[in-house]
Amino acid sequence: MAFKLTHALVAAAALFSVATSQAQDFPNKPITVVVPFAAGGPTDTVARLVAQAMSANLKQTVLVENVGGAGGTVGAGRVARAPGDGYTLLLHHIGHSTAPSLYRKMAYSPTEDFEPIGLITDVPMTFVARKEFPAKNMQELIAYVKTNKDKVTYANAGIGSASHLCGMLFMSSIQTDLTTVPYKGTGPAMNDLLGGQVDFMCDQTTNTTSQIKGGKIKAYAVTTKTKVPSLSDLPTLDSAGVPGFEVAVWHGLYAAKGTPSAVVDRLNKSLQAALTDPTVKQRFADLGTEPVAQNRATPEALRAHLRREIDKWSPIIKKAGIYAD
Ligand code: ASP
């Protein structure tokens, strides 16, 4: 018995010292941030800004890898299966909390298979359409899509994406089903909107602001309860025909399960440094968002937020009857 106990203590001490030395020289090789959507879209934009600032702080290369598909669940699944050493991270959004309600079967658990590092931003969404879309305002858009529902096409980034959630809530609010066109991210969806191949979508300001300001697409409303200062001409959807409508896309950073807490702490410090970096703050402001307050950019705040969001969206998604098989 005594022998077994000594053995266990020695093994535990050895594990502890491996974890400590791993944490001490972390990071000693490049880190990969998996973005579960295509390059050029809003999650990718946020990730590239944050990765660059984290790289400066960590004095190590931080690469962004786009693993799009199935509304973010393919990329998240990749990180869930990665070694828990802090070298593979996931930068995801609200979809991490809605996927368990949208998918009947999941290959991973958003709450059990990741180590939260911190929240990053809350980004408003916008209703936008191709430049030649006939409706002049949100009321006209609603009337138009109701009478032309077999013709109108609606782009999204697949089931589980924010654009899908926003669109589904919209369709259920106006009780009209439209033809959806799924992409691996709203980066490529935006290209088709610009080219006029799809009619409209709901997407983050981080992807739509410059196209709206450049007059390349039409914008109708924002999805937050209050107006967005950088797009002050746009009404809220709540005031423009869909009372009660509210969605904002929060982003968070995660490591794979089992990442030592000292490594999570180091990553959190570098995330905090990135979020107070003046260049990052300015770019975020230009894109219609801002970094979260410091007390929300923590592992505890992200863990609690994720759970709250899962609980918030589950009944809404059930009520709207939107599922993937
Ligand atoms: N905006 C996308 C979404 O619909 C994701 C992306 O491409 O970043 O969730």
PDB file of C-alpha atoms in Angstrom, residues 2-302:
ATOM      1  CA  ALA A   2       2.748   2.399   1.099  1.00  0.00           C
ATOM      2  CA  PHE A   3       4.744   1.396  -1.975  1.00  0.00           C
ATOM      3  CA  LYS A   4       1.768   2.047  -4.276  1.00  0.00           C
ATOM      4  CA  LEU A   5       1.206   5.448  -2.685  1.00  0.00           C
ATOM      5  CA  THR A   6       4.868   6.436  -3.091  1.00  0.00           C
ATOM      6  CA  HIS A   7       4.681   5.314  -6.685  1.00  0.00           C
ATOM      7  CA  ALA A   8       1.601   7.441  -7.347  1.00  0.00           C
ATOM      8  CA  LEU A   9       3.206  10.456  -5.671  1.00  0.00           C
ATOM      9  CA  VAL A  10       6.385  10.082  -7.727  1.00  0.00           C
ATOM     10  CA  ALA A  11       4.332   9.785 -10.919  1.00  0.00           C
ATOM     11  CA  ALA A  12       2.243  12.841  -9.985  1.00  0.00           C
ATOM     12  CA  ALA A  13       5.396  14.847  -9.168  1.00  0.00           C
ATOM     13  CA  ALA A  14       6.937  13.841 -12.501  1.00  0.00           C
ATOM     14  CA  LEU A  15       3.798  14.921 -14.368  1.00  0.00           C
ATOM     15  CA  PHE A  16       3.742  18.197 -12.462  1.00  0.00           C
ATOM     16  CA  SER A  17       7.364  18.944 -13.311  1.00  0.00           C
ATOM     17  CA  VAL A  18       6.764  18.125 -17.030  1.00  0.00           C
ATOM     18  CA  ALA A  19       3.767  20.498 -17.027  1.00  0.00           C
ATOM     19  CA  THR A  20       5.769  23.207 -15.239  1.00  0.00           C
ATOM     20  CA  SER A  21       8.732  23.013 -17.583  1.00  0.00           C
ATOM     21  CA  GLN A  22       6.338  22.921 -20.593  1.00  0.00           C
ATOM     22  CA  ALA A  23       4.752  26.104 -19.290  1.00  0.00           C
ATOM     23  CA  GLN A  24       8.075  27.783 -18.510  1.00  0.00           C
ATOM     24  CA  ASP A  25       9.445  27.653 -22.023  1.00  0.00           C
ATOM     25  CA  PHE A  26       6.045  28.120 -23.679  1.00  0.00           C
ATOM     26  CA  PRO A  27       5.827  28.936 -26.539  1.00  0.00           C
ATOM     27  CA  ASN A  28       8.935  27.420 -28.084  1.00  0.00           C
ATOM     28  CA  LYS A  29       7.391  26.762 -31.513  1.00  0.00           C
ATOM     29  CA  PRO A  30       4.687  28.358 -33.698  1.00  0.00           C
ATOM     30  CA  ILE A  31       1.104  28.397 -32.440  1.00  0.00           C
ATOM     31  CA  THR A  32      -1.824  27.724 -34.789  1.00  0.00           C
ATOM     32  CA  VAL A  33      -5.153  29.494 -34.333  1.00  0.00           C
ATOM     33  CA  VAL A  34      -7.883  27.526 -36.120  1.00  0.00           C
ATOM     34  CA  VAL A  35     -10.636  29.719 -37.552  1.00  0.00           C
ATOM     35  CA  PRO A  36     -13.611  27.459 -38.305  1.00  0.00           C
ATOM     36  CA  PHE A  37     -14.660  29.564 -41.325  1.00  0.00           C
ATOM     37  CA  ALA A  38     -13.161  30.530 -44.675  1.00  0.00           C
ATOM     38  CA  ALA A  39     -10.467  33.185 -45.065  1.00  0.00           C
ATOM     39  CA  GLY A  40     -11.532  36.765 -45.718  1.00  0.00           C
ATOM     40  CA  GLY A  41     -14.645  36.626 -43.512  1.00  0.00           C
ATOM     41  CA  PRO A  42     -15.389  38.341 -40.204  1.00  0.00           C
ATOM     42  CA  THR A  43     -14.117  35.652 -37.824  1.00  0.00           C
ATOM     43  CA  ASP A  44     -10.957  35.414 -39.911  1.00  0.00           C
ATOM     44  CA  THR A  45     -10.522  39.207 -39.767  1.00  0.00           C
ATOM     45  CA  VAL A  46     -10.806  39.256 -35.968  1.00  0.00           C
ATOM     46  CA  ALA A  47      -8.469  36.250 -35.684  1.00  0.00           C
ATOM     47  CA  ARG A  48      -5.766  37.762 -37.901  1.00  0.00           C
ATOM     48  CA  LEU A  49      -5.732  41.028 -35.942  1.00  0.00           C
ATOM     49  CA  VAL A  50      -5.576  39.221 -32.603  1.00  0.00           C
ATOM     50  CA  ALA A  51      -3.018  36.638 -33.803  1.00  0.00           C
ATOM     51  CA  GLN A  52      -0.647  39.312 -35.030  1.00  0.00           C
ATOM     52  CA  ALA A  53      -0.737  41.184 -31.718  1.00  0.00           C
ATOM     53  CA  MET A  54      -0.419  37.953 -29.703  1.00  0.00           C
ATOM     54  CA  SER A  55       2.551  36.960 -31.815  1.00  0.00           C
ATOM     55  CA  ALA A  56       4.329  40.219 -30.926  1.00  0.00           C
ATOM     56  CA  ASN A  57       3.572  39.684 -27.257  1.00  0.00           C
ATOM     57  CA  LEU A  58       4.608  36.000 -27.205  1.00  0.00           C
ATOM     58  CA  LYS A  59       7.621  36.598 -29.462  1.00  0.00           C
ATOM     59  CA  GLN A  60       6.566  33.561 -31.444  1.00  0.00           C
ATOM     60  CA  THR A  61       4.829  32.987 -34.787  1.00  0.00           C
ATOM     61  CA  VAL A  62       1.050  32.695 -34.466  1.00  0.00           C
ATOM     62  CA  LEU A  63      -0.471  31.251 -37.640  1.00  0.00           C
ATOM     63  CA  VAL A  64      -4.125  31.370 -38.632  1.00  0.00           C
ATOM     64  CA  GLU A  65      -5.521  28.230 -40.278  1.00  0.00           C
ATOM     65  CA  ASN A  66      -8.966  28.337 -41.883  1.00  0.00           C
ATOM     66  CA  VAL A  67     -10.878  25.084 -41.437  1.00  0.00           C
ATOM     67  CA  GLY A  68     -14.369  25.918 -42.694  1.00  0.00           C
ATOM     68  CA  GLY A  69     -17.388  23.653 -43.041  1.00  0.00           C
ATOM     69  CA  ALA A  70     -20.619  22.659 -41.284  1.00  0.00           C
ATOM     70  CA  GLY A  71     -21.111  26.069 -39.675  1.00  0.00           C
ATOM     71  CA  GLY A  72     -17.860  25.978 -37.697  1.00  0.00           C
ATOM     72  CA  THR A  73     -18.155  22.438 -36.325  1.00  0.00           C
ATOM     73  CA  VAL A  74     -15.441  20.973 -38.586  1.00  0.00           C
ATOM     74  CA  GLY A  75     -12.778  23.429 -37.353  1.00  0.00           C
ATOM     75  CA  ALA A  76     -13.908  23.220 -33.724  1.00  0.00           C
ATOM     76  CA  GLY A  77     -13.786  19.413 -33.968  1.00  0.00           C
ATOM     77  CA  ARG A  78     -10.190  19.626 -35.192  1.00  0.00           C
ATOM     78  CA  VAL A  79      -9.144  21.574 -32.086  1.00  0.00           C
ATOM     79  CA  ALA A  80     -11.146  19.281 -29.786  1.00  0.00           C
ATOM     80  CA  ARG A  81      -8.951  16.404 -30.998  1.00  0.00           C
ATOM     81  CA  ALA A  82      -5.644  18.363 -30.858  1.00  0.00           C
ATOM     82  CA  PRO A  83      -3.063  17.771 -28.096  1.00  0.00           C
ATOM     83  CA  GLY A  84      -3.673  19.897 -24.984  1.00  0.00           C
ATOM     84  CA  ASP A  85      -0.385  21.778 -25.144  1.00  0.00           C
ATOM     85  CA  GLY A  86      -1.424  25.320 -26.093  1.00  0.00           C
ATOM     86  CA  TYR A  87      -0.065  25.103 -29.636  1.00  0.00           C
ATOM     87  CA  THR A  88      -3.474  24.602 -31.273  1.00  0.00           C
ATOM     88  CA  LEU A  89      -6.126  27.188 -30.439  1.00  0.00           C
ATOM     89  CA  LEU A  90      -9.669  27.831 -31.642  1.00  0.00           C
ATOM     90  CA  LEU A  91     -11.065  31.272 -32.318  1.00  0.00           C
ATOM     91  CA  HIS A  92     -14.797  30.756 -32.599  1.00  0.00           C
ATOM     92  CA  HIS A  93     -17.941  32.794 -32.168  1.00  0.00           C
ATOM     93  CA  ILE A  94     -21.501  32.485 -30.868  1.00  0.00           C
ATOM     94  CA  GLY A  95     -21.801  29.325 -32.991  1.00  0.00           C
ATOM     95  CA  HIS A  96     -19.880  27.427 -30.310  1.00  0.00           C
ATOM     96  CA  SER A  97     -22.906  27.900 -28.055  1.00  0.00           C
ATOM     97  CA  THR A  98     -25.651  27.292 -30.622  1.00  0.00           C
ATOM     98  CA  ALA A  99     -24.196  24.172 -32.306  1.00  0.00           C
ATOM     99  CA  PRO A 100     -25.293  21.791 -29.492  1.00  0.00           C
ATOM    100  CA  SER A 101     -28.908  22.882 -30.051  1.00  0.00           C
ATOM    101  CA  LEU A 102     -28.713  22.967 -33.844  1.00  0.00           C
ATOM    102  CA  TYR A 103     -26.974  19.616 -34.346  1.00  0.00           C
ATOM    103  CA  ARG A 104     -28.615  16.450 -33.124  1.00  0.00           C
ATOM    104  CA  LYS A 105     -25.225  14.720 -33.051  1.00  0.00           C
ATOM    105  CA  MET A 106     -21.955  16.422 -32.139  1.00  0.00           C
ATOM    106  CA  ALA A 107     -18.485  14.844 -32.277  1.00  0.00           C
ATOM    107  CA  TYR A 108     -17.278  17.030 -29.384  1.00  0.00           C
ATOM    108  CA  SER A 109     -18.588  19.012 -26.456  1.00  0.00           C
ATOM    109  CA  PRO A 110     -18.058  22.814 -26.526  1.00  0.00           C
ATOM    110  CA  THR A 111     -17.980  22.906 -22.710  1.00  0.00           C
ATOM    111  CA  GLU A 112     -15.936  19.747 -21.996  1.00  0.00           C
ATOM    112  CA  ASP A 113     -13.376  19.521 -24.788  1.00  0.00           C
ATOM    113  CA  PHE A 114     -11.766  22.989 -24.614  1.00  0.00           C
ATOM    114  CA  GLU A 115      -9.953  25.221 -22.145  1.00  0.00           C
ATOM    115  CA  PRO A 116     -11.393  28.746 -22.421  1.00  0.00           C
ATOM    116  CA  ILE A 117      -8.802  31.550 -22.681  1.00  0.00           C
ATOM    117  CA  GLY A 118     -10.998  34.651 -22.904  1.00  0.00           C
ATOM    118  CA  LEU A 119     -13.729  36.596 -24.655  1.00  0.00           C
ATOM    119  CA  ILE A 120     -12.637  38.937 -27.454  1.00  0.00           C
ATOM    120  CA  THR A 121     -15.471  41.043 -28.945  1.00  0.00           C
ATOM    121  CA  ASP A 122     -19.231  41.444 -29.317  1.00  0.00           C
ATOM    122  CA  VAL A 123     -19.927  42.252 -32.961  1.00  0.00           C
ATOM    123  CA  PRO A 124     -23.263  43.587 -34.273  1.00  0.00           C
ATOM    124  CA  MET A 125     -24.709  42.002 -37.415  1.00  0.00           C
ATOM    125  CA  THR A 126     -26.195  43.803 -40.410  1.00  0.00           C
ATOM    126  CA  PHE A 127     -28.861  42.893 -42.959  1.00  0.00           C
ATOM    127  CA  VAL A 128     -27.286  43.482 -46.353  1.00  0.00           C
ATOM    128  CA  ALA A 129     -28.254  42.764 -49.964  1.00  0.00           C
ATOM    129  CA  ARG A 130     -26.741  42.891 -53.416  1.00  0.00           C
ATOM    130  CA  LYS A 131     -26.538  46.416 -54.785  1.00  0.00           C
ATOM    131  CA  GLU A 132     -29.420  46.034 -57.227  1.00  0.00           C
ATOM    132  CA  PHE A 133     -31.810  44.413 -54.732  1.00  0.00           C
ATOM    133  CA  PRO A 134     -35.178  46.150 -55.234  1.00  0.00           C
ATOM    134  CA  ALA A 135     -36.095  46.981 -51.585  1.00  0.00           C
ATOM    135  CA  LYS A 136     -35.250  50.497 -50.341  1.00  0.00           C
ATOM    136  CA  ASN A 137     -35.676  49.814 -46.613  1.00  0.00           C
ATOM    137  CA  MET A 138     -36.291  46.949 -44.192  1.00  0.00           C
ATOM    138  CA  GLN A 139     -40.101  47.140 -44.449  1.00  0.00           C
ATOM    139  CA  GLU A 140     -39.848  46.876 -48.235  1.00  0.00           C
ATOM    140  CA  LEU A 141     -37.334  44.035 -47.918  1.00  0.00           C
ATOM    141  CA  ILE A 142     -39.739  42.077 -45.698  1.00  0.00           C
ATOM    142  CA  ALA A 143     -42.654  42.693 -48.083  1.00  0.00           C
ATOM    143  CA  TYR A 144     -40.487  41.747 -51.079  1.00  0.00           C
ATOM    144  CA  VAL A 145     -39.145  38.490 -49.651  1.00  0.00           C
ATOM    145  CA  LYS A 146     -42.638  37.453 -48.564  1.00  0.00           C
ATOM    146  CA  THR A 147     -44.071  37.868 -52.060  1.00  0.00           C
ATOM    147  CA  ASN A 148     -40.995  36.511 -53.861  1.00  0.00           C
ATOM    148  CA  LYS A 149     -40.007  33.733 -51.488  1.00  0.00           C
ATOM    149  CA  ASP A 150     -39.365  31.186 -54.247  1.00  0.00           C
ATOM    150  CA  LYS A 151     -36.930  33.497 -56.029  1.00  0.00           C
ATOM    151  CA  VAL A 152     -35.032  35.151 -53.168  1.00  0.00           C
ATOM    152  CA  THR A 153     -31.748  33.540 -52.124  1.00  0.00           C
ATOM    153  CA  TYR A 154     -30.190  34.005 -48.738  1.00  0.00           C
ATOM    154  CA  ALA A 155     -26.456  33.339 -48.135  1.00  0.00           C
ATOM    155  CA  ASN A 156     -25.045  31.921 -44.916  1.00  0.00           C
ATOM    156  CA  ALA A 157     -21.993  30.108 -43.569  1.00  0.00           C
ATOM    157  CA  GLY A 158     -23.776  26.801 -42.941  1.00  0.00           C
ATOM    158  CA  ILE A 159     -25.853  25.452 -40.076  1.00  0.00           C
ATOM    159  CA  GLY A 160     -24.288  26.565 -36.806  1.00  0.00           C
ATOM    160  CA  SER A 161     -22.941  29.810 -38.193  1.00  0.00           C
ATOM    161  CA  ALA A 162     -24.061  33.202 -36.949  1.00  0.00           C
ATOM    162  CA  SER A 163     -25.408  34.158 -40.365  1.00  0.00           C
ATOM    163  CA  HIS A 164     -27.513  30.988 -40.341  1.00  0.00           C
ATOM    164  CA  LEU A 165     -28.826  31.684 -36.851  1.00  0.00           C
ATOM    165  CA  CYS A 166     -29.629  35.299 -37.713  1.00  0.00           C
ATOM    166  CA  GLY A 167     -31.343  34.328 -40.972  1.00  0.00           C
ATOM    167  CA  MET A 168     -33.343  31.518 -39.371  1.00  0.00           C
ATOM    168  CA  LEU A 169     -34.567  33.803 -36.594  1.00  0.00           C
ATOM    169  CA  PHE A 170     -35.491  36.373 -39.217  1.00  0.00           C
ATOM    170  CA  MET A 171     -37.384  33.848 -41.336  1.00  0.00           C
ATOM    171  CA  SER A 172     -39.173  32.476 -38.314  1.00  0.00           C
ATOM    172  CA  SER A 173     -40.063  36.037 -37.165  1.00  0.00           C
ATOM    173  CA  ILE A 174     -41.580  36.941 -40.538  1.00  0.00           C
ATOM    174  CA  GLN A 175     -42.917  33.374 -41.008  1.00  0.00           C
ATOM    175  CA  THR A 176     -41.388  32.928 -44.431  1.00  0.00           C
ATOM    176  CA  ASP A 177     -39.022  30.198 -45.667  1.00  0.00           C
ATOM    177  CA  LEU A 178     -36.350  31.245 -48.142  1.00  0.00           C
ATOM    178  CA  THR A 179     -33.801  29.311 -50.158  1.00  0.00           C
ATOM    179  CA  THR A 180     -30.495  29.385 -48.286  1.00  0.00           C
ATOM    180  CA  VAL A 181     -27.126  29.099 -49.996  1.00  0.00           C
ATOM    181  CA  PRO A 182     -24.458  27.773 -47.595  1.00  0.00           C
ATOM    182  CA  TYR A 183     -20.758  28.750 -47.885  1.00  0.00           C
ATOM    183  CA  LYS A 184     -17.709  27.824 -45.789  1.00  0.00           C
ATOM    184  CA  GLY A 185     -17.755  31.321 -44.349  1.00  0.00           C
ATOM    185  CA  THR A 186     -19.256  34.685 -45.151  1.00  0.00           C
ATOM    186  CA  GLY A 187     -15.987  35.800 -46.782  1.00  0.00           C
ATOM    187  CA  PRO A 188     -16.816  33.804 -49.942  1.00  0.00           C
ATOM    188  CA  ALA A 189     -20.531  34.580 -49.465  1.00  0.00           C
ATOM    189  CA  MET A 190     -19.693  38.297 -49.603  1.00  0.00           C
ATOM    190  CA  ASN A 191     -17.915  37.766 -52.944  1.00  0.00           C
ATOM    191  CA  ASP A 192     -21.109  36.306 -54.378  1.00  0.00           C
ATOM    192  CA  LEU A 193     -23.218  39.097 -52.889  1.00  0.00           C
ATOM    193  CA  LEU A 194     -20.891  41.631 -54.515  1.00  0.00           C
ATOM    194  CA  GLY A 195     -21.178  39.715 -57.786  1.00  0.00           C
ATOM    195  CA  GLY A 196     -24.983  39.613 -57.506  1.00  0.00           C
ATOM    196  CA  GLN A 197     -25.160  35.785 -57.435  1.00  0.00           C
ATOM    197  CA  VAL A 198     -27.070  35.777 -54.114  1.00  0.00           C
ATOM    198  CA  ASP A 199     -29.655  38.276 -52.877  1.00  0.00           C
ATOM    199  CA  PHE A 200     -29.021  38.987 -49.217  1.00  0.00           C
ATOM    200  CA  MET A 201     -27.469  37.902 -45.946  1.00  0.00           C
ATOM    201  CA  CYS A 202     -27.086  38.815 -42.307  1.00  0.00           C
ATOM    202  CA  ASP A 203     -23.433  39.209 -41.360  1.00  0.00           C
ATOM    203  CA  GLN A 204     -21.066  40.828 -38.883  1.00  0.00           C
ATOM    204  CA  THR A 205     -20.099  44.493 -39.267  1.00  0.00           C
ATOM    205  CA  THR A 206     -16.494  43.253 -39.341  1.00  0.00           C
ATOM    206  CA  ASN A 207     -17.245  41.911 -42.829  1.00  0.00           C
ATOM    207  CA  THR A 208     -19.820  44.364 -44.111  1.00  0.00           C
ATOM    208  CA  THR A 209     -18.756  47.854 -42.951  1.00  0.00           C
ATOM    209  CA  SER A 210     -16.273  48.638 -45.710  1.00  0.00           C
ATOM    210  CA  GLN A 211     -18.589  47.298 -48.443  1.00  0.00           C
ATOM    211  CA  ILE A 212     -21.507  49.325 -47.044  1.00  0.00           C
ATOM    212  CA  LYS A 213     -19.407  52.481 -46.810  1.00  0.00           C
ATOM    213  CA  GLY A 214     -18.011  51.900 -50.292  1.00  0.00           C
ATOM    214  CA  GLY A 215     -21.586  51.663 -51.644  1.00  0.00           C
ATOM    215  CA  LYS A 216     -20.939  48.148 -53.001  1.00  0.00           C
ATOM    216  CA  ILE A 217     -23.900  46.543 -51.227  1.00  0.00           C
ATOM    217  CA  LYS A 218     -27.202  47.728 -49.753  1.00  0.00           C
ATOM    218  CA  ALA A 219     -27.608  47.790 -45.975  1.00  0.00           C
ATOM    219  CA  TYR A 220     -30.955  47.768 -44.183  1.00  0.00           C
ATOM    220  CA  ALA A 221     -30.600  47.341 -40.430  1.00  0.00           C
ATOM    221  CA  VAL A 222     -28.378  46.274 -37.544  1.00  0.00           C
ATOM    222  CA  THR A 223     -29.313  43.365 -35.301  1.00  0.00           C
ATOM    223  CA  THR A 224     -28.420  44.914 -31.944  1.00  0.00           C
ATOM    224  CA  LYS A 225     -30.975  46.602 -29.687  1.00  0.00           C
ATOM    225  CA  THR A 226     -29.132  49.906 -30.062  1.00  0.00           C
ATOM    226  CA  LYS A 227     -27.770  51.572 -33.190  1.00  0.00           C
ATOM    227  CA  VAL A 228     -24.126  51.100 -34.195  1.00  0.00           C
ATOM    228  CA  PRO A 229     -22.136  54.387 -34.082  1.00  0.00           C
ATOM    229  CA  SER A 230     -19.978  53.568 -37.114  1.00  0.00           C
ATOM    230  CA  LEU A 231     -23.144  52.807 -39.162  1.00  0.00           C
ATOM    231  CA  SER A 232     -25.407  55.426 -37.623  1.00  0.00           C
ATOM    232  CA  ASP A 233     -27.690  55.666 -40.704  1.00  0.00           C
ATOM    233  CA  LEU A 234     -28.960  52.136 -40.128  1.00  0.00           C
ATOM    234  CA  PRO A 235     -31.984  51.495 -37.912  1.00  0.00           C
ATOM    235  CA  THR A 236     -32.143  48.528 -35.570  1.00  0.00           C
ATOM    236  CA  LEU A 237     -34.111  45.574 -36.889  1.00  0.00           C
ATOM    237  CA  ASP A 238     -36.156  45.793 -33.702  1.00  0.00           C
ATOM    238  CA  SER A 239     -37.368  49.273 -34.696  1.00  0.00           C
ATOM    239  CA  ALA A 240     -37.586  48.534 -38.436  1.00  0.00           C
ATOM    240  CA  GLY A 241     -40.194  45.807 -38.608  1.00  0.00           C
ATOM    241  CA  VAL A 242     -39.048  42.849 -36.457  1.00  0.00           C
ATOM    242  CA  PRO A 243     -39.787  43.792 -32.838  1.00  0.00           C
ATOM    243  CA  GLY A 244     -37.672  42.027 -30.219  1.00  0.00           C
ATOM    244  CA  PHE A 245     -35.018  40.905 -32.715  1.00  0.00           C
ATOM    245  CA  GLU A 246     -31.532  40.893 -31.190  1.00  0.00           C
ATOM    246  CA  VAL A 247     -28.346  38.978 -32.083  1.00  0.00           C
ATOM    247  CA  ALA A 248     -24.722  39.980 -31.492  1.00  0.00           C
ATOM    248  CA  VAL A 249     -21.789  37.763 -32.375  1.00  0.00           C
ATOM    249  CA  TRP A 250     -19.368  37.255 -29.521  1.00  0.00           C
ATOM    250  CA  HIS A 251     -15.955  35.740 -30.184  1.00  0.00           C
ATOM    251  CA  GLY A 252     -13.831  33.700 -27.803  1.00  0.00           C
ATOM    252  CA  LEU A 253     -10.420  32.021 -27.788  1.00  0.00           C
ATOM    253  CA  TYR A 254      -9.972  28.415 -26.601  1.00  0.00           C
ATOM    254  CA  ALA A 255      -7.135  25.901 -26.212  1.00  0.00           C
ATOM    255  CA  ALA A 256      -7.595  22.160 -26.486  1.00  0.00           C
ATOM    256  CA  LYS A 257      -8.653  20.255 -23.382  1.00  0.00           C
ATOM    257  CA  GLY A 258      -5.821  19.390 -20.994  1.00  0.00           C
ATOM    258  CA  THR A 259      -3.705  22.463 -21.759  1.00  0.00           C
ATOM    259  CA  PRO A 260      -1.792  23.175 -18.497  1.00  0.00           C
ATOM    260  CA  SER A 261      -3.222  26.109 -16.554  1.00  0.00           C
ATOM    261  CA  ALA A 262       0.126  27.953 -16.618  1.00  0.00           C
ATOM    262  CA  VAL A 263       0.028  27.810 -20.451  1.00  0.00           C
ATOM    263  CA  VAL A 264      -3.607  29.012 -20.464  1.00  0.00           C
ATOM    264  CA  ASP A 265      -2.502  31.901 -18.193  1.00  0.00           C
ATOM    265  CA  ARG A 266       0.322  32.831 -20.534  1.00  0.00           C
ATOM    266  CA  LEU A 267      -2.035  32.757 -23.526  1.00  0.00           C
ATOM    267  CA  ASN A 268      -4.558  34.832 -21.618  1.00  0.00           C
ATOM    268  CA  LYS A 269      -1.931  37.467 -20.797  1.00  0.00           C
ATOM    269  CA  SER A 270      -1.027  37.714 -24.443  1.00  0.00           C
ATOM    270  CA  LEU A 271      -4.734  37.921 -25.436  1.00  0.00           C
ATOM    271  CA  GLN A 272      -5.211  40.722 -22.901  1.00  0.00           C
ATOM    272  CA  ALA A 273      -2.186  42.526 -24.358  1.00  0.00           C
ATOM    273  CA  ALA A 274      -3.625  42.121 -27.873  1.00  0.00           C
ATOM    274  CA  LEU A 275      -6.988  43.571 -26.815  1.00  0.00           C
ATOM    275  CA  THR A 276      -5.383  46.695 -25.352  1.00  0.00           C
ATOM    276  CA  ASP A 277      -3.084  47.187 -28.348  1.00  0.00           C
ATOM    277  CA  PRO A 278      -3.964  50.604 -29.890  1.00  0.00           C
ATOM    278  CA  THR A 279      -3.763  49.266 -33.468  1.00  0.00           C
ATOM    279  CA  VAL A 280      -6.146  46.402 -32.687  1.00  0.00           C
ATOM    280  CA  LYS A 281      -8.543  48.793 -30.917  1.00  0.00           C
ATOM    281  CA  GLN A 282      -8.502  51.192 -33.849  1.00  0.00           C
ATOM    282  CA  ARG A 283      -9.066  48.434 -36.431  1.00  0.00           C
ATOM    283  CA  PHE A 284     -11.907  47.008 -34.348  1.00  0.00           C
ATOM    284  CA  ALA A 285     -13.489  50.489 -34.136  1.00  0.00           C
ATOM    285  CA  ASP A 286     -13.209  50.912 -37.918  1.00  0.00           C
ATOM    286  CA  LEU A 287     -15.023  47.591 -38.283  1.00  0.00           C
ATOM    287  CA  GLY A 288     -17.892  48.556 -35.978  1.00  0.00           C
ATOM    288  CA  THR A 289     -16.782  46.770 -32.820  1.00  0.00           C
ATOM    289  CA  GLU A 290     -14.464  47.021 -29.822  1.00  0.00           C
ATOM    290  CA  PRO A 291     -12.532  44.626 -27.593  1.00  0.00           C
ATOM    291  CA  VAL A 292     -14.410  43.377 -24.510  1.00  0.00           C
ATOM    292  CA  ALA A 293     -13.544  44.913 -21.134  1.00  0.00           C
ATOM    293  CA  GLN A 294     -10.526  43.346 -19.445  1.00  0.00           C
ATOM    294  CA  ASN A 295     -12.620  41.480 -16.844  1.00  0.00           C
ATOM    295  CA  ARG A 296     -14.430  39.618 -19.663  1.00  0.00           C
ATOM    296  CA  ALA A 297     -11.224  38.604 -21.463  1.00  0.00           C
ATOM    297  CA  THR A 298     -10.617  35.840 -18.911  1.00  0.00           C
ATOM    298  CA  PRO A 299     -11.004  32.036 -18.903  1.00  0.00           C
ATOM    299  CA  GLU A 300     -13.651  32.225 -16.135  1.00  0.00           C
ATOM    300  CA  ALA A 301     -15.705  34.862 -17.974  1.00  0.00           C
ATOM    301  CA  LEU A 302     -15.616  32.905 -21.251  1.00  0.00           C
TER     302      LEU A 302
END
